[in-house]
Structures are given as structure tokens and as C-alpha cells.
Amino acid sequence: MPEKTVFAKIIAGQIPAQIVHRDDRVTAFRDINPQAPTHILIVPNEPLSGAGDLTDSHGPLLVAMFAVARKLAAAEGIAESGYRLVINEGGHGGQTVFHLHMHLLGGRQMTWPPG
Ligand code: AMP
């Protein structure tokens, strides 16, 4: 068995996190090093390594992740002002935790291009 990622440990309740959503498919918690006033990670409970692991069968999971993002954006009061959803994939993508996750960032003006 590969070593559990920090996110798998959070989902399993083995290490603490500020969890803001949990259901049978998806867990969401606040990023430990926030890059915006709202910075939440939306994580499938299933330990996919990243976007490269996704297949056609993950359609419902992706819809669930986006639905959680929409719900949390409303709860955080950033639905109207706008927000950014980001998935970093692999080394050049800037991925550091190899358990698929979507960043929900908001509460300030985002810039483009990313660094
Ligand atoms: P990425 O670079 O896309 O893989 O993003 C990984 C994110 O996980 C970073 O924004 C980290 O700040 C965040 N992170 C790492 N460890 C934890 C943790 N224990 N709890 C919450 N967020 C974490």
C-alpha cells in the first residue's frame, strides 16, 4: 500500500483540519496556508492522485466537487463577487499533494497569468 497522503489522513480523521463540508464522496477543508481570504480545498474521498487519474466513470464525482464549490462559495459570501477554482496537476502544474484536490479561492481580485 502506498503511504497515505496528508489529505487521506484528514479525510480519515487522523490529523486535524478545519472541515467545512463532508459527504460520502467529497470532503472540503480550509487550506493551512491560505492565499486568499477564502481558500478551501475540495477533495474526493477516493484517493485519486490527480487530474491525470480521472476517467469517464468519475463524471458524477466531478459534478459533486463543483456542486460543493458552488455551495461553499455561497456560504462564504463570494458567489456574487466571483472566485477561482484551480486544479494543479504534476510538477509544472505546481501540485504538491498527490491526492486530487480543487482549490476554491476568493475574497480578493485574482490576477492572470498565475505565477
Ligand atoms: P497543491 O500545490 O495544488 O498540491 O496544493 C496543496 C495545498 O495543500 C497547498 O495549498 C497547501 O497549503 C495545502 N495543505 C498542505 N497540508 C495541509 C494541511 N495539513 N491542511 C490543509 N491544507 C494543507
Short mmCIF file of N, CA and C and ligand atoms in Angstrom, two decimals:
data_model
loop_
_atom_site.label_atom_id
_atom_site.label_comp_id
_atom_site.label_asym_id
_atom_site.label_seq_id
_atom_site.Cartn_x
_atom_site.Cartn_y
_atom_site.Cartn_z
N MET A 1 0.85 -1.20 0.00
CA MET A 1 0.00 0.00 0.00
C MET A 1 0.88 1.25 0.00
N PRO A 2 0.62 2.24 -0.90
CA PRO A 2 1.38 3.48 -0.86
C PRO A 2 1.09 4.24 0.44
N GLU A 3 2.06 5.05 0.85
CA GLU A 3 1.89 5.89 2.05
C GLU A 3 0.68 6.81 1.87
N LYS A 4 -0.14 6.95 2.91
CA LYS A 4 -1.30 7.85 2.83
C LYS A 4 -0.83 9.29 2.70
N THR A 5 -1.51 10.06 1.85
CA THR A 5 -1.20 11.49 1.76
C THR A 5 -1.79 12.21 2.97
N VAL A 6 -1.34 13.44 3.17
CA VAL A 6 -1.88 14.26 4.26
C VAL A 6 -3.39 14.43 4.10
N PHE A 7 -3.88 14.49 2.86
CA PHE A 7 -5.32 14.67 2.67
C PHE A 7 -6.08 13.39 3.01
N ALA A 8 -5.51 12.23 2.69
CA ALA A 8 -6.16 10.97 3.07
C ALA A 8 -6.24 10.88 4.60
N LYS A 9 -5.22 11.37 5.27
CA LYS A 9 -5.23 11.35 6.75
C LYS A 9 -6.28 12.31 7.31
N ILE A 10 -6.45 13.46 6.66
CA ILE A 10 -7.51 14.39 7.10
C ILE A 10 -8.88 13.75 6.89
N ILE A 11 -9.09 13.16 5.73
CA ILE A 11 -10.38 12.53 5.43
C ILE A 11 -10.67 11.41 6.43
N ALA A 12 -9.63 10.68 6.82
CA ALA A 12 -9.79 9.57 7.77
C ALA A 12 -9.88 10.06 9.22
N GLY A 13 -9.72 11.36 9.44
CA GLY A 13 -9.80 11.91 10.80
C GLY A 13 -8.54 11.66 11.61
N GLN A 14 -7.45 11.34 10.91
CA GLN A 14 -6.19 11.03 11.63
C GLN A 14 -5.37 12.27 11.94
N ILE A 15 -5.59 13.35 11.19
CA ILE A 15 -4.96 14.62 11.54
C ILE A 15 -6.03 15.71 11.43
N PRO A 16 -5.90 16.76 12.21
CA PRO A 16 -6.96 17.77 12.26
C PRO A 16 -6.97 18.69 11.03
N ALA A 17 -8.13 19.22 10.76
CA ALA A 17 -8.30 20.23 9.71
C ALA A 17 -9.60 20.96 9.99
N GLN A 18 -9.71 22.16 9.42
CA GLN A 18 -10.97 22.92 9.56
C GLN A 18 -11.90 22.46 8.45
N ILE A 19 -12.67 21.43 8.74
CA ILE A 19 -13.54 20.83 7.73
C ILE A 19 -14.80 21.67 7.58
N VAL A 20 -15.14 22.02 6.34
CA VAL A 20 -16.31 22.86 6.10
C VAL A 20 -17.40 22.12 5.34
N HIS A 21 -17.09 20.92 4.84
CA HIS A 21 -18.09 20.10 4.15
C HIS A 21 -17.60 18.66 4.17
N ARG A 22 -18.56 17.76 4.37
CA ARG A 22 -18.21 16.35 4.27
C ARG A 22 -19.44 15.57 3.82
N ASP A 23 -19.31 14.73 2.79
CA ASP A 23 -20.38 13.81 2.43
C ASP A 23 -19.73 12.50 1.98
N ASP A 24 -20.50 11.60 1.40
CA ASP A 24 -19.94 10.27 1.10
C ASP A 24 -18.94 10.31 -0.06
N ARG A 25 -18.90 11.40 -0.83
CA ARG A 25 -17.97 11.50 -1.96
C ARG A 25 -16.85 12.50 -1.76
N VAL A 26 -17.14 13.59 -1.06
CA VAL A 26 -16.26 14.77 -1.06
C VAL A 26 -16.06 15.31 0.37
N THR A 27 -14.82 15.72 0.66
CA THR A 27 -14.52 16.44 1.91
C THR A 27 -13.88 17.77 1.52
N ALA A 28 -14.24 18.83 2.24
CA ALA A 28 -13.65 20.15 1.97
C ALA A 28 -13.17 20.74 3.29
N PHE A 29 -11.98 21.34 3.25
CA PHE A 29 -11.40 21.93 4.46
C PHE A 29 -10.57 23.15 4.07
N ARG A 30 -10.30 24.02 5.06
CA ARG A 30 -9.56 25.25 4.79
C ARG A 30 -8.08 24.94 4.58
N ASP A 31 -7.50 25.62 3.58
CA ASP A 31 -6.07 25.45 3.30
C ASP A 31 -5.27 25.97 4.49
N ILE A 32 -4.23 25.23 4.86
CA ILE A 32 -3.42 25.59 6.03
C ILE A 32 -2.57 26.84 5.75
N ASN A 33 -2.38 27.18 4.48
CA ASN A 33 -1.55 28.33 4.09
C ASN A 33 -2.33 29.16 3.07
N PRO A 34 -3.39 29.85 3.57
CA PRO A 34 -4.35 30.46 2.63
C PRO A 34 -3.72 31.55 1.76
N GLN A 35 -4.10 31.54 0.49
CA GLN A 35 -3.60 32.50 -0.50
C GLN A 35 -4.65 33.56 -0.84
N ALA A 36 -5.76 33.53 -0.12
CA ALA A 36 -6.85 34.48 -0.34
C ALA A 36 -7.73 34.43 0.91
N PRO A 37 -8.59 35.44 1.12
CA PRO A 37 -9.45 35.42 2.32
C PRO A 37 -10.26 34.12 2.44
N THR A 38 -10.76 33.62 1.31
CA THR A 38 -11.33 32.26 1.29
C THR A 38 -10.39 31.37 0.50
N HIS A 39 -9.92 30.31 1.12
CA HIS A 39 -9.08 29.33 0.42
C HIS A 39 -9.43 27.96 1.00
N ILE A 40 -10.23 27.24 0.24
CA ILE A 40 -10.75 25.93 0.67
C ILE A 40 -10.32 24.88 -0.34
N LEU A 41 -9.99 23.70 0.15
CA LEU A 41 -9.63 22.57 -0.71
C LEU A 41 -10.80 21.60 -0.76
N ILE A 42 -11.20 21.25 -1.98
CA ILE A 42 -12.34 20.35 -2.20
C ILE A 42 -11.76 19.04 -2.72
N VAL A 43 -11.93 17.98 -1.95
CA VAL A 43 -11.13 16.77 -2.12
C VAL A 43 -12.04 15.55 -2.23
N PRO A 44 -11.85 14.72 -3.26
CA PRO A 44 -12.62 13.48 -3.30
C PRO A 44 -12.16 12.55 -2.16
N ASN A 45 -13.09 11.85 -1.55
CA ASN A 45 -12.72 10.90 -0.50
C ASN A 45 -11.89 9.77 -1.08
N GLU A 46 -12.17 9.43 -2.35
CA GLU A 46 -11.42 8.38 -3.06
C GLU A 46 -10.00 8.91 -3.33
N PRO A 47 -8.96 8.12 -3.04
CA PRO A 47 -7.59 8.65 -3.15
C PRO A 47 -7.03 8.64 -4.57
N LEU A 48 -7.62 9.45 -5.46
CA LEU A 48 -7.06 9.65 -6.80
C LEU A 48 -5.82 10.52 -6.67
N SER A 49 -4.76 10.25 -7.42
CA SER A 49 -3.52 11.03 -7.28
C SER A 49 -3.65 12.44 -7.82
N GLY A 50 -4.40 12.59 -8.88
CA GLY A 50 -4.53 13.90 -9.51
C GLY A 50 -5.48 13.84 -10.68
N ALA A 51 -5.54 14.95 -11.43
CA ALA A 51 -6.47 15.03 -12.58
C ALA A 51 -6.16 13.94 -13.60
N GLY A 52 -4.88 13.55 -13.67
CA GLY A 52 -4.49 12.52 -14.63
C GLY A 52 -5.09 11.15 -14.36
N ASP A 53 -5.63 10.95 -13.16
CA ASP A 53 -6.26 9.66 -12.82
C ASP A 53 -7.73 9.60 -13.20
N LEU A 54 -8.28 10.74 -13.63
CA LEU A 54 -9.73 10.77 -13.87
C LEU A 54 -10.11 10.01 -15.13
N THR A 55 -11.20 9.28 -15.06
CA THR A 55 -11.73 8.55 -16.21
C THR A 55 -13.21 8.93 -16.39
N ASP A 56 -13.81 8.39 -17.43
CA ASP A 56 -15.23 8.68 -17.68
C ASP A 56 -16.10 8.35 -16.47
N SER A 57 -15.70 7.35 -15.71
CA SER A 57 -16.52 6.92 -14.57
C SER A 57 -16.55 7.96 -13.45
N HIS A 58 -15.66 8.95 -13.52
CA HIS A 58 -15.61 9.96 -12.45
C HIS A 58 -16.50 11.17 -12.73
N GLY A 59 -17.30 11.10 -13.78
CA GLY A 59 -18.20 12.22 -14.08
C GLY A 59 -19.02 12.66 -12.88
N PRO A 60 -19.73 11.72 -12.21
CA PRO A 60 -20.55 12.14 -11.05
C PRO A 60 -19.71 12.74 -9.92
N LEU A 61 -18.50 12.24 -9.74
CA LEU A 61 -17.61 12.81 -8.70
C LEU A 61 -17.27 14.26 -9.04
N LEU A 62 -16.95 14.53 -10.30
CA LEU A 62 -16.60 15.90 -10.69
C LEU A 62 -17.79 16.83 -10.52
N VAL A 63 -18.97 16.37 -10.89
CA VAL A 63 -20.17 17.19 -10.70
C VAL A 63 -20.35 17.47 -9.21
N ALA A 64 -20.12 16.46 -8.37
CA ALA A 64 -20.26 16.65 -6.91
C ALA A 64 -19.23 17.66 -6.40
N MET A 65 -18.00 17.61 -6.91
CA MET A 65 -16.98 18.57 -6.46
C MET A 65 -17.37 20.00 -6.84
N PHE A 66 -17.87 20.19 -8.06
CA PHE A 66 -18.28 21.53 -8.47
C PHE A 66 -19.51 22.00 -7.69
N ALA A 67 -20.40 21.07 -7.36
CA ALA A 67 -21.59 21.45 -6.57
C ALA A 67 -21.16 21.89 -5.17
N VAL A 68 -20.18 21.22 -4.58
CA VAL A 68 -19.67 21.62 -3.26
C VAL A 68 -19.02 23.00 -3.38
N ALA A 69 -18.25 23.22 -4.44
CA ALA A 69 -17.62 24.54 -4.64
C ALA A 69 -18.68 25.64 -4.70
N ARG A 70 -19.74 25.39 -5.45
CA ARG A 70 -20.81 26.40 -5.59
C ARG A 70 -21.46 26.67 -4.24
N LYS A 71 -21.75 25.60 -3.49
CA LYS A 71 -22.39 25.74 -2.18
C LYS A 71 -21.48 26.51 -1.22
N LEU A 72 -20.20 26.17 -1.21
CA LEU A 72 -19.27 26.83 -0.27
C LEU A 72 -19.04 28.28 -0.67
N ALA A 73 -18.99 28.56 -1.97
CA ALA A 73 -18.84 29.95 -2.42
C ALA A 73 -20.01 30.79 -1.90
N ALA A 74 -21.20 30.25 -1.96
CA ALA A 74 -22.37 30.97 -1.45
C ALA A 74 -22.24 31.14 0.06
N ALA A 75 -21.84 30.09 0.76
CA ALA A 75 -21.73 30.15 2.23
C ALA A 75 -20.65 31.15 2.66
N GLU A 76 -19.61 31.30 1.86
CA GLU A 76 -18.51 32.22 2.18
C GLU A 76 -18.82 33.65 1.74
N GLY A 77 -19.93 33.84 1.02
CA GLY A 77 -20.31 35.19 0.58
C GLY A 77 -19.52 35.68 -0.61
N ILE A 78 -18.98 34.76 -1.43
CA ILE A 78 -18.16 35.17 -2.58
C ILE A 78 -18.79 34.77 -3.92
N ALA A 79 -20.02 34.24 -3.87
CA ALA A 79 -20.64 33.80 -5.12
C ALA A 79 -20.85 34.98 -6.07
N GLU A 80 -21.25 36.13 -5.52
CA GLU A 80 -21.55 37.29 -6.37
C GLU A 80 -20.27 37.96 -6.86
N SER A 81 -19.28 38.09 -5.98
CA SER A 81 -18.05 38.80 -6.35
C SER A 81 -17.17 37.97 -7.27
N GLY A 82 -17.34 36.65 -7.21
CA GLY A 82 -16.57 35.76 -8.07
C GLY A 82 -15.45 35.07 -7.32
N TYR A 83 -14.96 34.03 -7.92
CA TYR A 83 -13.93 33.21 -7.26
C TYR A 83 -13.19 32.42 -8.32
N ARG A 84 -12.14 31.74 -7.88
CA ARG A 84 -11.35 30.93 -8.81
C ARG A 84 -11.31 29.49 -8.32
N LEU A 85 -11.47 28.54 -9.26
CA LEU A 85 -11.33 27.11 -8.98
C LEU A 85 -10.09 26.64 -9.71
N VAL A 86 -9.17 25.98 -9.00
CA VAL A 86 -7.88 25.60 -9.57
C VAL A 86 -7.57 24.15 -9.24
N ILE A 87 -7.11 23.41 -10.25
CA ILE A 87 -6.53 22.09 -10.00
C ILE A 87 -5.11 22.13 -10.55
N ASN A 88 -4.12 21.97 -9.68
CA ASN A 88 -2.72 21.88 -10.10
C ASN A 88 -2.42 20.41 -10.38
N GLU A 89 -1.79 20.14 -11.51
CA GLU A 89 -1.51 18.75 -11.90
C GLU A 89 -0.01 18.58 -12.16
N GLY A 90 0.62 17.73 -11.39
CA GLY A 90 2.01 17.38 -11.62
C GLY A 90 2.99 18.50 -11.30
N GLY A 91 4.25 18.25 -11.62
CA GLY A 91 5.33 19.16 -11.23
C GLY A 91 5.19 20.56 -11.79
N HIS A 92 5.10 20.69 -13.10
CA HIS A 92 4.96 22.03 -13.69
C HIS A 92 3.64 22.68 -13.33
N GLY A 93 2.65 21.87 -12.99
CA GLY A 93 1.36 22.44 -12.56
C GLY A 93 1.42 22.98 -11.14
N GLY A 94 2.50 22.66 -10.42
CA GLY A 94 2.63 23.16 -9.05
C GLY A 94 1.98 22.27 -8.00
N GLN A 95 1.64 21.03 -8.39
CA GLN A 95 0.99 20.13 -7.42
C GLN A 95 2.00 19.69 -6.36
N THR A 96 1.61 19.78 -5.10
CA THR A 96 2.50 19.36 -4.01
C THR A 96 1.91 18.22 -3.18
N VAL A 97 0.59 18.07 -3.21
CA VAL A 97 -0.05 16.95 -2.50
C VAL A 97 -0.72 16.08 -3.56
N PHE A 98 -0.30 14.82 -3.60
CA PHE A 98 -0.72 13.94 -4.70
C PHE A 98 -1.96 13.14 -4.33
N HIS A 99 -2.97 13.91 -3.99
CA HIS A 99 -4.35 13.44 -3.80
C HIS A 99 -5.20 14.52 -4.45
N LEU A 100 -5.92 14.17 -5.51
CA LEU A 100 -6.67 15.16 -6.29
C LEU A 100 -7.39 16.17 -5.39
N HIS A 101 -7.28 17.44 -5.73
CA HIS A 101 -8.00 18.48 -4.97
C HIS A 101 -8.21 19.69 -5.85
N MET A 102 -9.31 20.38 -5.57
CA MET A 102 -9.64 21.62 -6.26
C MET A 102 -9.56 22.75 -5.23
N HIS A 103 -8.80 23.80 -5.56
CA HIS A 103 -8.73 24.98 -4.69
C HIS A 103 -9.92 25.88 -5.00
N LEU A 104 -10.60 26.35 -3.98
CA LEU A 104 -11.61 27.40 -4.09
C LEU A 104 -11.01 28.65 -3.45
N LEU A 105 -10.76 29.67 -4.29
CA LEU A 105 -10.10 30.89 -3.83
C LEU A 105 -11.01 32.08 -4.10
N GLY A 106 -11.15 32.96 -3.13
CA GLY A 106 -11.98 34.14 -3.35
C GLY A 106 -11.82 35.15 -2.24
N GLY A 107 -12.53 36.24 -2.38
CA GLY A 107 -12.47 37.30 -1.37
C GLY A 107 -11.48 38.39 -1.74
N ARG A 108 -10.81 38.25 -2.88
CA ARG A 108 -9.95 39.32 -3.40
C ARG A 108 -9.92 39.17 -4.93
N GLN A 109 -9.42 40.22 -5.59
CA GLN A 109 -9.29 40.16 -7.06
C GLN A 109 -8.16 39.20 -7.43
N MET A 110 -8.44 38.22 -8.27
CA MET A 110 -7.40 37.32 -8.78
C MET A 110 -6.74 37.96 -9.99
N THR A 111 -5.50 37.57 -10.24
CA THR A 111 -4.80 38.08 -11.41
C THR A 111 -4.52 36.95 -12.38
N TRP A 112 -4.10 37.32 -13.59
CA TRP A 112 -3.76 36.36 -14.62
C TRP A 112 -2.59 36.89 -15.42
N PRO A 113 -1.59 36.12 -15.82
CA PRO A 113 -1.48 34.69 -15.61
C PRO A 113 -0.99 34.35 -14.21
N PRO A 114 -1.23 33.10 -13.76
CA PRO A 114 -0.71 32.67 -12.47
C PRO A 114 0.81 32.57 -12.54
N GLY A 115 1.45 32.61 -11.40
CA GLY A 115 2.92 32.55 -11.36
C GLY A 115 3.45 31.16 -11.64
P1 AMP B 1 -1.22 21.87 -4.48
O1 AMP B 1 0.03 22.69 -4.52
O2 AMP B 1 -2.22 22.20 -5.53
O3 AMP B 1 -0.91 20.37 -4.41
O4 AMP B 1 -1.93 22.28 -3.13
C1 AMP B 1 -1.71 21.67 -1.90
C2 AMP B 1 -2.28 22.58 -0.86
O5 AMP B 1 -2.44 21.84 0.35
C3 AMP B 1 -1.42 23.80 -0.51
O6 AMP B 1 -2.15 24.99 -0.78
C4 AMP B 1 -1.12 23.62 0.98
O7 AMP B 1 -1.10 24.83 1.68
C5 AMP B 1 -2.26 22.71 1.42
N1 AMP B 1 -2.01 21.88 2.59
C6 AMP B 1 -0.92 21.11 2.83
N2 AMP B 1 -1.06 20.45 4.00
C7 AMP B 1 -2.27 20.84 4.51
C8 AMP B 1 -2.98 20.52 5.70
N3 AMP B 1 -2.48 19.68 6.63
N4 AMP B 1 -4.19 21.08 5.89
C9 AMP B 1 -4.71 21.94 4.97
N5 AMP B 1 -4.08 22.27 3.83
C10 AMP B 1 -2.87 21.74 3.61
#
